[in-house]
Every structure is written in C-alpha cells, then in structure tokens.
Short mmCIF file of C-alpha atoms and ligand atoms in Angstrom, two decimals:
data_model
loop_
_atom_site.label_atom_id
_atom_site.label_comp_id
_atom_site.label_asym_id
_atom_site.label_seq_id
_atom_site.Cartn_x
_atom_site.Cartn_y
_atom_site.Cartn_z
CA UNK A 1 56.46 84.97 105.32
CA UNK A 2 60.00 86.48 104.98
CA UNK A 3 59.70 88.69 102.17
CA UNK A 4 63.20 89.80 100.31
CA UNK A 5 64.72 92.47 98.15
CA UNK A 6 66.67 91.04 95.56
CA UNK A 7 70.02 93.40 94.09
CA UNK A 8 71.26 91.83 91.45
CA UNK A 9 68.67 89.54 90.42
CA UNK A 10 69.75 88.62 86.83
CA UNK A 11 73.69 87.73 87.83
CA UNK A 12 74.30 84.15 88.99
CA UNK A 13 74.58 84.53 92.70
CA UNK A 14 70.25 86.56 91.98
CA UNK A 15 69.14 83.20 90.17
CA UNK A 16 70.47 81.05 92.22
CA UNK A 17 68.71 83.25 94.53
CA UNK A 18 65.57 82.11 93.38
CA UNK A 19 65.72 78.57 92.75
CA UNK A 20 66.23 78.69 96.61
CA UNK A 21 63.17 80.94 97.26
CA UNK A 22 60.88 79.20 94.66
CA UNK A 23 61.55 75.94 96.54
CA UNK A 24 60.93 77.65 100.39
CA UNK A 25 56.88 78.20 102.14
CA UNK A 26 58.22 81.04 103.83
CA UNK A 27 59.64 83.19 101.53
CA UNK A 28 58.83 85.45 98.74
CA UNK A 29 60.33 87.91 96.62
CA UNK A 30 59.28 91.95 96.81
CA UNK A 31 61.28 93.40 94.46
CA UNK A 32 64.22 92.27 92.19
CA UNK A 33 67.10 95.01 90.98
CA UNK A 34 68.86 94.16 87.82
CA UNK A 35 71.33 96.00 85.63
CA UNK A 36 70.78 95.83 82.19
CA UNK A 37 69.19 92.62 81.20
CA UNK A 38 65.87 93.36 81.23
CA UNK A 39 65.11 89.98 79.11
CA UNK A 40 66.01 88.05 81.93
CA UNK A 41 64.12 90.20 84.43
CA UNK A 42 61.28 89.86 82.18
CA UNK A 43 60.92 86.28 82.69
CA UNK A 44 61.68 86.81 86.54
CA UNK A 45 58.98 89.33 87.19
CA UNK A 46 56.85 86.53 85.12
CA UNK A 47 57.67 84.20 87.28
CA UNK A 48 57.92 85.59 90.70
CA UNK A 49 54.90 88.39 90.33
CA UNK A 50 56.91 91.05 91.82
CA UNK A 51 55.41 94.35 91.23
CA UNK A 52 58.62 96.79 91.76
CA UNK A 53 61.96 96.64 90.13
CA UNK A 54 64.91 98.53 90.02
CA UNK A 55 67.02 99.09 87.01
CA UNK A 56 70.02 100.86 87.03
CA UNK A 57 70.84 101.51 82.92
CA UNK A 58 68.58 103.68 81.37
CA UNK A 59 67.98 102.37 77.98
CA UNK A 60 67.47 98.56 79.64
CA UNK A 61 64.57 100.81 82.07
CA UNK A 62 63.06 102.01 78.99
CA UNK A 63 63.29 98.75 77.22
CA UNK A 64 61.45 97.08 79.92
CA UNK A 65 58.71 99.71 80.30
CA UNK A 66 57.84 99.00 76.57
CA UNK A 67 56.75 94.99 78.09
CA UNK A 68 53.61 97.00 79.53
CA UNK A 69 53.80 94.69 82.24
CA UNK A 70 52.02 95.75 85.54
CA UNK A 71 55.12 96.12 87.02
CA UNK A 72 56.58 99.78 89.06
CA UNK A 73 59.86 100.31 87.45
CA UNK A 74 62.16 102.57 89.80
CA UNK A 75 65.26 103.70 87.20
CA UNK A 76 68.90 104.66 87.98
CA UNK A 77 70.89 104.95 91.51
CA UNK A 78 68.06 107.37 92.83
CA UNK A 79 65.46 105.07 91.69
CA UNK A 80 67.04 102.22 93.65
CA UNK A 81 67.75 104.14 96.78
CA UNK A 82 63.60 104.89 96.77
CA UNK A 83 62.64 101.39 96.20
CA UNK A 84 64.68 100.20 99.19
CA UNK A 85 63.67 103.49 100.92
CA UNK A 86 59.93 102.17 100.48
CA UNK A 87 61.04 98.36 100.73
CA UNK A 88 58.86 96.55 103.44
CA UNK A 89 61.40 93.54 102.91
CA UNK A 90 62.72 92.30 105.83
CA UNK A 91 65.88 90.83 104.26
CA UNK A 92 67.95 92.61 101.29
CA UNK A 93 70.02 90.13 99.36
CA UNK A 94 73.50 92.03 97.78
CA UNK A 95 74.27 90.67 95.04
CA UNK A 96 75.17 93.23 92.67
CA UNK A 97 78.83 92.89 91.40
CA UNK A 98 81.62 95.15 92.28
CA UNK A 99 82.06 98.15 94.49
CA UNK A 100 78.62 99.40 92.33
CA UNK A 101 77.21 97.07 95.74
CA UNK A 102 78.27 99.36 98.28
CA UNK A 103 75.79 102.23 98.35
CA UNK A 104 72.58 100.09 98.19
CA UNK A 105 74.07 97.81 100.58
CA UNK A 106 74.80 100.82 103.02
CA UNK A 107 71.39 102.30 102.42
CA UNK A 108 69.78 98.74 102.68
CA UNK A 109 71.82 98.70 106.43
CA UNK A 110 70.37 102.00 107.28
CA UNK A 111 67.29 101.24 106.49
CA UNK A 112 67.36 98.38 109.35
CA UNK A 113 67.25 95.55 106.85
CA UNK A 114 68.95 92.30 107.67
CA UNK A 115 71.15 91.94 105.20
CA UNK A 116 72.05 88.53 102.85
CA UNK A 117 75.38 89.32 101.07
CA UNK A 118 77.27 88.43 98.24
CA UNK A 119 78.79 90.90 97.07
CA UNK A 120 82.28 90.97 98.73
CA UNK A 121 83.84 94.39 97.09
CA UNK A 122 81.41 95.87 99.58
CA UNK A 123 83.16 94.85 102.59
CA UNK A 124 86.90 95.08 100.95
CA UNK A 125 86.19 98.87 100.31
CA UNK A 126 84.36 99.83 103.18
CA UNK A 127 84.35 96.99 105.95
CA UNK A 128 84.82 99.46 108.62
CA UNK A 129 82.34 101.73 107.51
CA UNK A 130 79.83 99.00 106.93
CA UNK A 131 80.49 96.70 110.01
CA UNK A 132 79.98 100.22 111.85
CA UNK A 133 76.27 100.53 110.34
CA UNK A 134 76.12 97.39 111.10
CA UNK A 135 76.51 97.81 114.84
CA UNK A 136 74.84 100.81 114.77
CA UNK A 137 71.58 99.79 113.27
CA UNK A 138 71.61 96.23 115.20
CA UNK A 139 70.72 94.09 111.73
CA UNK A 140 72.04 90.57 110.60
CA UNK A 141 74.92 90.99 107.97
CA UNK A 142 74.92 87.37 106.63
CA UNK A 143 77.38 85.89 104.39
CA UNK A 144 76.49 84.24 100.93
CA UNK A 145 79.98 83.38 99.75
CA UNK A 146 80.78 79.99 100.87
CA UNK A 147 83.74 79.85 102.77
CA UNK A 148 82.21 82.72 104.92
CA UNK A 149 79.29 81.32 105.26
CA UNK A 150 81.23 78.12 106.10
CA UNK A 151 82.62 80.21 109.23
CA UNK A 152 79.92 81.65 110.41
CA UNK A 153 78.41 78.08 110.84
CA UNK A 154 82.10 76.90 112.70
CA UNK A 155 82.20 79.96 114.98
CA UNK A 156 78.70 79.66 116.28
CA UNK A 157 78.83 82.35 118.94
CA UNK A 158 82.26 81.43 120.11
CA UNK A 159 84.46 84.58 121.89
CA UNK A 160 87.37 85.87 119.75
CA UNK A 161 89.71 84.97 122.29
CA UNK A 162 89.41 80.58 121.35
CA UNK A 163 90.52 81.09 118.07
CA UNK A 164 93.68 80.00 116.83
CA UNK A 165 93.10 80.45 113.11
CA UNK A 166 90.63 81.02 110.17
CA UNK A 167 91.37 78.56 107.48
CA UNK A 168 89.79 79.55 104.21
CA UNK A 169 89.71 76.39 101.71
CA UNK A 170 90.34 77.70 97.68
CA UNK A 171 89.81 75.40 94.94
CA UNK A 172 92.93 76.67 92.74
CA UNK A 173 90.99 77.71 90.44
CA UNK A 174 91.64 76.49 86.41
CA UNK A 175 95.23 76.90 86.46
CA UNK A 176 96.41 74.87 89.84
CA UNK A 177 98.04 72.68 87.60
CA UNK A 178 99.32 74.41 84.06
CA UNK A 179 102.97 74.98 83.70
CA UNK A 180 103.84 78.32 84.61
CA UNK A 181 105.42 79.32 81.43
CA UNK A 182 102.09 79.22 79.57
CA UNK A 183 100.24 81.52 81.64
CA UNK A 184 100.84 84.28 78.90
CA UNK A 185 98.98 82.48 76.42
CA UNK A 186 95.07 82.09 78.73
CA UNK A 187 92.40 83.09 77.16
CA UNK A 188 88.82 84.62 78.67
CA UNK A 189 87.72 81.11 77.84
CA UNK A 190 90.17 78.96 79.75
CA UNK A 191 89.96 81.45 82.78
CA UNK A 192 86.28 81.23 83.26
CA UNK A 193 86.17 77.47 82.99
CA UNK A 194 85.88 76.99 86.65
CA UNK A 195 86.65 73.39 88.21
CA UNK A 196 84.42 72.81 91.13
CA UNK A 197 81.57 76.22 91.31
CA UNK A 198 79.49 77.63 89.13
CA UNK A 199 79.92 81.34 89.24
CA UNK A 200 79.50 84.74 87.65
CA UNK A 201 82.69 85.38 85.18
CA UNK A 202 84.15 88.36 86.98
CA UNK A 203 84.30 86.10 90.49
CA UNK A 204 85.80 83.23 88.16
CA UNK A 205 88.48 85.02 87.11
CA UNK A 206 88.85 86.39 90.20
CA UNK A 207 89.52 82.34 91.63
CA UNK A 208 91.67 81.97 88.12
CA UNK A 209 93.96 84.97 89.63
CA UNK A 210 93.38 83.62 93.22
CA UNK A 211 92.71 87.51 94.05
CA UNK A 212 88.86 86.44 95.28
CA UNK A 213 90.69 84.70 98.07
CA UNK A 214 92.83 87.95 98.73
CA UNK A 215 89.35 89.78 98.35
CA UNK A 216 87.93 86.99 100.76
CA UNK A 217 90.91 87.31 103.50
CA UNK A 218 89.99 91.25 103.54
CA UNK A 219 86.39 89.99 103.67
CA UNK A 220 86.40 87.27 106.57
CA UNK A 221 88.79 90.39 108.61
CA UNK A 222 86.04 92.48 109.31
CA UNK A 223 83.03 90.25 108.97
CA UNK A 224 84.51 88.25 112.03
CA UNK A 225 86.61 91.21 113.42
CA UNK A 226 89.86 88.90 113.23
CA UNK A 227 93.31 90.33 112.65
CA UNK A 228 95.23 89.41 109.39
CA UNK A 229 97.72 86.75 111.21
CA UNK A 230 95.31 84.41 111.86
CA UNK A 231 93.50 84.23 108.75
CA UNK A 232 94.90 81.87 106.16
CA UNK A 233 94.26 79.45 102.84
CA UNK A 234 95.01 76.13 101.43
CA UNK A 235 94.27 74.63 98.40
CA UNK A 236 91.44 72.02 98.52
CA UNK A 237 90.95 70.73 94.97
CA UNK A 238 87.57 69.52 95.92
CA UNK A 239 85.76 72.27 97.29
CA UNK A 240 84.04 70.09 99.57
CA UNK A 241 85.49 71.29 102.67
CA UNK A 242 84.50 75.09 102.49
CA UNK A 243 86.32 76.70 105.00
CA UNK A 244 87.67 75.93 108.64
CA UNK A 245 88.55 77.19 111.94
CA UNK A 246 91.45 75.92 114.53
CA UNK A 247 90.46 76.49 117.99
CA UNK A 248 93.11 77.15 120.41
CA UNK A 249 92.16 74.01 122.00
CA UNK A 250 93.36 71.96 119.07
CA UNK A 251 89.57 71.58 118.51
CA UNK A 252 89.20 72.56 114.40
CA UNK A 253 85.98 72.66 112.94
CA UNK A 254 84.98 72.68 109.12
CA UNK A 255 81.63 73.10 107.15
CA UNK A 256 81.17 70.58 104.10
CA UNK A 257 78.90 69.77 101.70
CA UNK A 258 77.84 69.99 97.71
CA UNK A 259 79.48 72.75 96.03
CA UNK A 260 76.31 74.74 94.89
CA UNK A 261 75.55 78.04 95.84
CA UNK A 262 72.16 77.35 96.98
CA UNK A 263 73.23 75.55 100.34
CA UNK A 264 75.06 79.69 101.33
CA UNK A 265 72.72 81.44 99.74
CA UNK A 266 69.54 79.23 101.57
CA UNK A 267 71.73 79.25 104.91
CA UNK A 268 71.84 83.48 104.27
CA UNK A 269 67.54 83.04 103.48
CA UNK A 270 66.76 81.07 105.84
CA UNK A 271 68.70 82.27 108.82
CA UNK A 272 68.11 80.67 111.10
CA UNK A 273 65.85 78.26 110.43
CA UNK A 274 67.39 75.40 108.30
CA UNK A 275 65.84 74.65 105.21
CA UNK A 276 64.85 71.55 103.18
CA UNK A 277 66.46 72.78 99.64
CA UNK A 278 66.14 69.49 98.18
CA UNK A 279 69.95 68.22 97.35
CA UNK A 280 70.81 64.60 97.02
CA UNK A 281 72.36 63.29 100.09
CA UNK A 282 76.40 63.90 100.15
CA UNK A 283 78.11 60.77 99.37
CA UNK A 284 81.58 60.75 101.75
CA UNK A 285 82.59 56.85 100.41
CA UNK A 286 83.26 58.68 97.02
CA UNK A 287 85.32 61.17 98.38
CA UNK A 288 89.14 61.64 98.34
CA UNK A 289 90.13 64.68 100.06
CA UNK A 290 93.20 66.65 99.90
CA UNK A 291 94.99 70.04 100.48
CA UNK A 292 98.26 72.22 99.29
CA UNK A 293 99.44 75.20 100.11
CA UNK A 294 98.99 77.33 98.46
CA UNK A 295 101.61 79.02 96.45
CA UNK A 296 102.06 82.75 95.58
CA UNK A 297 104.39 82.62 92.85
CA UNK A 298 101.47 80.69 91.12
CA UNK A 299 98.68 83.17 92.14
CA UNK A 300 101.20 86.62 92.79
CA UNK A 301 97.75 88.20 93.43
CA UNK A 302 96.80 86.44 96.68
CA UNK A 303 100.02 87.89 97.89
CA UNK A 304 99.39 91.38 96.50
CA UNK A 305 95.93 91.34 98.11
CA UNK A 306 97.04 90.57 101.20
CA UNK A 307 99.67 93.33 101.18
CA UNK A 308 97.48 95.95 100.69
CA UNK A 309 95.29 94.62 103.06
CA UNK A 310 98.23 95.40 105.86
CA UNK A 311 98.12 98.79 104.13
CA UNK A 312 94.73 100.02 105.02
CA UNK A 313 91.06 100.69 103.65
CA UNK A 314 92.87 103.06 100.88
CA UNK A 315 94.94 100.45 99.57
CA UNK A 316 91.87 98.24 99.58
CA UNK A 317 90.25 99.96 97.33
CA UNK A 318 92.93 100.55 95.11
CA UNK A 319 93.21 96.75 94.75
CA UNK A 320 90.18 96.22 94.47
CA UNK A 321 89.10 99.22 92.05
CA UNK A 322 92.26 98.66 90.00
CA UNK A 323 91.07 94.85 89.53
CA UNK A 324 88.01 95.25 88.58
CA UNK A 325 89.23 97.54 85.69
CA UNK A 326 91.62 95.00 84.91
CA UNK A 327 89.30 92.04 84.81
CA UNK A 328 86.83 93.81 83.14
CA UNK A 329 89.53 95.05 80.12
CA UNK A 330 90.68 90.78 80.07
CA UNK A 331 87.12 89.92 79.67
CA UNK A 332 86.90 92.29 76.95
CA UNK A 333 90.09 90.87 75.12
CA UNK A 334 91.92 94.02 75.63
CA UNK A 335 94.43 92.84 77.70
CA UNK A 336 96.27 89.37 78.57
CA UNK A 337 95.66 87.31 81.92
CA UNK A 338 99.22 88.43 83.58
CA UNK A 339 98.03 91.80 82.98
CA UNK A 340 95.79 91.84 85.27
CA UNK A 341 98.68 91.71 87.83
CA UNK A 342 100.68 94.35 86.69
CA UNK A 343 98.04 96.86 86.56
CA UNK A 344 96.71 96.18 89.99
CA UNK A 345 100.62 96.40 90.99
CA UNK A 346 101.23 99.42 89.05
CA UNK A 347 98.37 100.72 90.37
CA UNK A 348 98.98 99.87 93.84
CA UNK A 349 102.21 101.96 93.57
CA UNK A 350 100.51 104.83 91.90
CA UNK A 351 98.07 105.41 94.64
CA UNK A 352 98.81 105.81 98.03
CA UNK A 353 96.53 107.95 100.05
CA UNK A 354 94.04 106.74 102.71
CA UNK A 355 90.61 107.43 102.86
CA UNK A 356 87.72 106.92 105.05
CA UNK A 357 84.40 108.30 104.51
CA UNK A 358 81.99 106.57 101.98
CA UNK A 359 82.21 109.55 99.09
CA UNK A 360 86.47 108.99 99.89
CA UNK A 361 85.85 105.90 99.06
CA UNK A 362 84.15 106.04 95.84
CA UNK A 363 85.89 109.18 94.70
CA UNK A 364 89.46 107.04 94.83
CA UNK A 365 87.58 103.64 93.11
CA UNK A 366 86.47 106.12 90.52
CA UNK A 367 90.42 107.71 90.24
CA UNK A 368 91.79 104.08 89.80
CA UNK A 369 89.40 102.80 87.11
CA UNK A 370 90.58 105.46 85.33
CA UNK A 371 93.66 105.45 85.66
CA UNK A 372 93.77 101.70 84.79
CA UNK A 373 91.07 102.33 81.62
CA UNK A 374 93.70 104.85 80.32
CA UNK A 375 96.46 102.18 80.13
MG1 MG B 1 84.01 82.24 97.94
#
C-alpha cells in the first residue's frame, strides 16, 4: 500500500487527487493539507479517514477543530513542516498553488519523499535549487501537469544528446479566437471559461494569458535539464495531443489521450505501475486534429515569460511573483485582463537583481507582490 501526503487537498488538482486514489487497491491517503476551506476538508477527512491534517490559515484551523472530529490538526507553516517531518508517506503530492508550494515541497524532498507535483511556481522559482535536492536526496520528482507528464512518458530514459526538440502542445486558451481589439473588455468570467481542461481559476487564467505555458517552458527546462532553444509550443485546439518530442532521428513521439487530470495525476500515483482509472476508451474516428503557432502578439505573456527565463532564476521569480499578484488583483475585479501584462512588464523592469538561495528567493517574491499590490 502506497500511502500519500496530500498539499493542497481542497484545490482542483487535491480532488482530482482523490477520485484517482478512491478508485486504486494500492493506495491510501495519510494526511491531506488544505488552506482555508475547512468545509471541504471536512467532507474529505469524512471520506478518506485520515487522522492528520494540515491547515495553513488560522481561523479555518480553529474552525475545523470546533467539528470535534478525531482528527490531529497541525496549524500554520510550522505545523505543516511537522506533519511532513512525521509523515510516513512514501509519496507527497504538491499541489498547493503558487510559490506558497515551494517550502513544503523542499522540505517534502529533504525528507526523502518521492515527490508527485503540480504545483509548477515551485520549479519556476527555484528549479535549480530543487532539481539539486532532488539529486541530492535520490527521490522521484514526478510531473502532474500534463504536457510534462506527457514528456516524461516520450523520453523514457532516452540520453539528452537524441533530442532535437521539446514540443509543448497549448490549447489557446478562451481567447484563441476573439478579435484582438476586445481584449480590454474580458471579464473574470470569460477568462476562466476554459475550452478543453478543467482547472483551478488561477492556472485558467494563467492558459487565458498563455503565461502557464511560459511558466511550463521554465518548468519542462529544469525538470528535463534541456536548454531554452529546444523547447517550444504550438497551439493544439484539442488538447488531445499533450505534448511531444522530435528526436534527432526524425523519430517524434507524442502522449495522447482524454483531457482529464486524472490520467497525470494517476500516471504521478501510480508510478510506475499503470493503473486501471476507469475512462471510456478514446475514440480516434471522432477526432480532427490540428495545430498553429502560436502567436505572441495574441498571448505577449508567453513571450515575456520566456524572456525572463533567458534572464535567470531572479527574473523568474519576478515573473512569476509579479503574476500571481496580478492574477490574483483580476480575479478580484481590481484590475482589467491586459493588466496583468503590464504589471508583470513593469515589474520585470523594476526588478533586476539575481538571487539564489531559498530565503533570496522568497524575500524577492515577497518584494514584488508588493510592489505590484501597491499599484
Ligand atoms: Mg499544463
């Protein structure tokens, strides 16, 4: 019985989570960290009988001690860091959203846990630091998104030196086709309205801005230690091709199937067994594929990402901190959806310095989100 950690149990990447688990023999849940919505965990706890769970906000903690269920409740950022401490999980899924993943994650690595991950930010920010712990402490460091978990099934142990190219499929997002003279009037509503997946909202409009493929570009360069030139994406309306790779062989190889986030996030669980999750068989005579490039004065963000992403960890986090600020003031209704470019641009020329170590890091996400809160 593999028995996982869950962080971020109550965002959509956590449920999906356990859909995946509830349907597997071999896997159960040990202990499930949530944010804030301690209804949901309620019912999770319910329905899982975990006996430990982390919550970060304080008020939610208390909330959910008031249930008097006959559950250990381990509070705040020191709380979590002693539950995985303690964890006897063998696998740690990250799923939390935002840079907020990185210091679990890192303490989840150190601990020797194989890690499951979802949560991208952590390897934007710190993808030397972590793929370094990684190393170090000889554990798996699976990935949940889809197009990376799409490559890790294409590369299959091949050397570095075969590859020609990382192709990273995108959807396009809601807005591949709306004239670009209306962008200033999208609303939270249209943004989130994802095509093809079914995703948190601050990853949808992250694939409305087309800066989650930026994000996953930075991502797929240090998960499969490839440089920048030969990492690239197209548009694929369908999102049934989820990522490929050219060989230099003129072999390519691609990964396809439903878009659900189950079939990642059971390929992550299951590792490396293959598991039965219980889809409907993939119907290929009903298919039509196609694929565009894809264009940057559409989605200015992609090219911004991968800019900074020349530039260095400290212009990684910039972007990245300076997004999620952004995204999270759009979702809020305090600013428009082309906003969300300018400040990551404006903040991209406001802060230049590099930085290395993890408290670097997290000092200059901290300096951004400011910066970008104050307007
Ligand atoms: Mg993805």
């Amino acid at each position: 019985m593999k028995k996982i950690l869950i962080l971020g149990a109550t965002g959509s990447v956590g449920t999906q989570a356990l859909r995946v688990i509830e349907k597997a023999k071999d896997l159960s849940v040990e202990a499930l960290v949530a944010h804030k919505n301690v209804d949901l965990l309620r019912r999770q706890v319910a329905q899982t009988g975990v006996q430990k769970v982390g919550i970060y906000d304080g008020d939610a903690a208390k909330k959910f001690e008031s249930f008097g269920l006959p559950c250990k409740v381990y509070q705040g950022e020191e709380g979590v860091m002693a539950l995985i401490e303690e964890s006897q999980a063998q696998m740690v899924l990250s799923a939390i959203v935002g840079i907020a993943g990185l210091k679990p994650t890192m303490k989840a690595i150190d601990e020797g846990k194989n890690i499951a991950f979802a949560n991208k930010e952590t390897l934007v920010t710190a993808g030397d630091l972590v793929m370094a712990k990684v190393k170090e402490k000889n554990t798996l460091f699976l990935p949940v998104d889809s197009e990376h978990a799409a490559i890790h099934q294409c590369l299959c142990h091949e050397p570095q030196v075969g590859i020609q190219k990382l192709m990273l499929t995108a959807s396009g997002g809601p807005f591949r086709t709306r004239a670009l003279d209306s962008f200033s009037a999208i609303t939270r509503e249209d943004a989130l309205r994802h095509p093809t997946w079914s995703m948190g909202e601050k990853i949808s409009i992250d694939s409305a801005t087309m800066m989650n493929k930026a994000l996953e570009v930075i991502e797929a360069h240090y998960l499969f230690d490839t440089p920048y030139e030969k990492i690239e994406a197209l548009i694929h309306p369908q999102s049934v091709v989820h990522s490929m790779v050219a060989f230099k062989d003129g072999n390519i190889l691609a990964q396809m199937g439903h878009t659900t986030m189950e079939i990642p996030i059971g390929y992550a669980l299951h590792y490396p067994d293959r598991a039965d999750l219980g889809l409907s068989e993939f119907d290929f005579s009903k298919q039509t594929l196609s694929f565009e490039p894809l264009d940057e004065k559409r989605y200015p963000l992609y090219g911004l990402g991968r800019q900074a992403a020349l530039l260095g960890t400290g212009a990684c986090v910039t972007l990245n901190a300076a997004n999620e600020a952004a995204v999270d003031l759009f979702l809020r209704g305090r600013i428009g959806f082309l906003e969300i470019m300018r400040n990551v641009e404006k903040a991209l020329g406001k802060f230049s310095r590099s930085v290395s170590s993890l408290s670097e890091i997290l000092a200059l996400d901290q300096e951004v989100k400011a910066y970008v809160y104050a307007g």
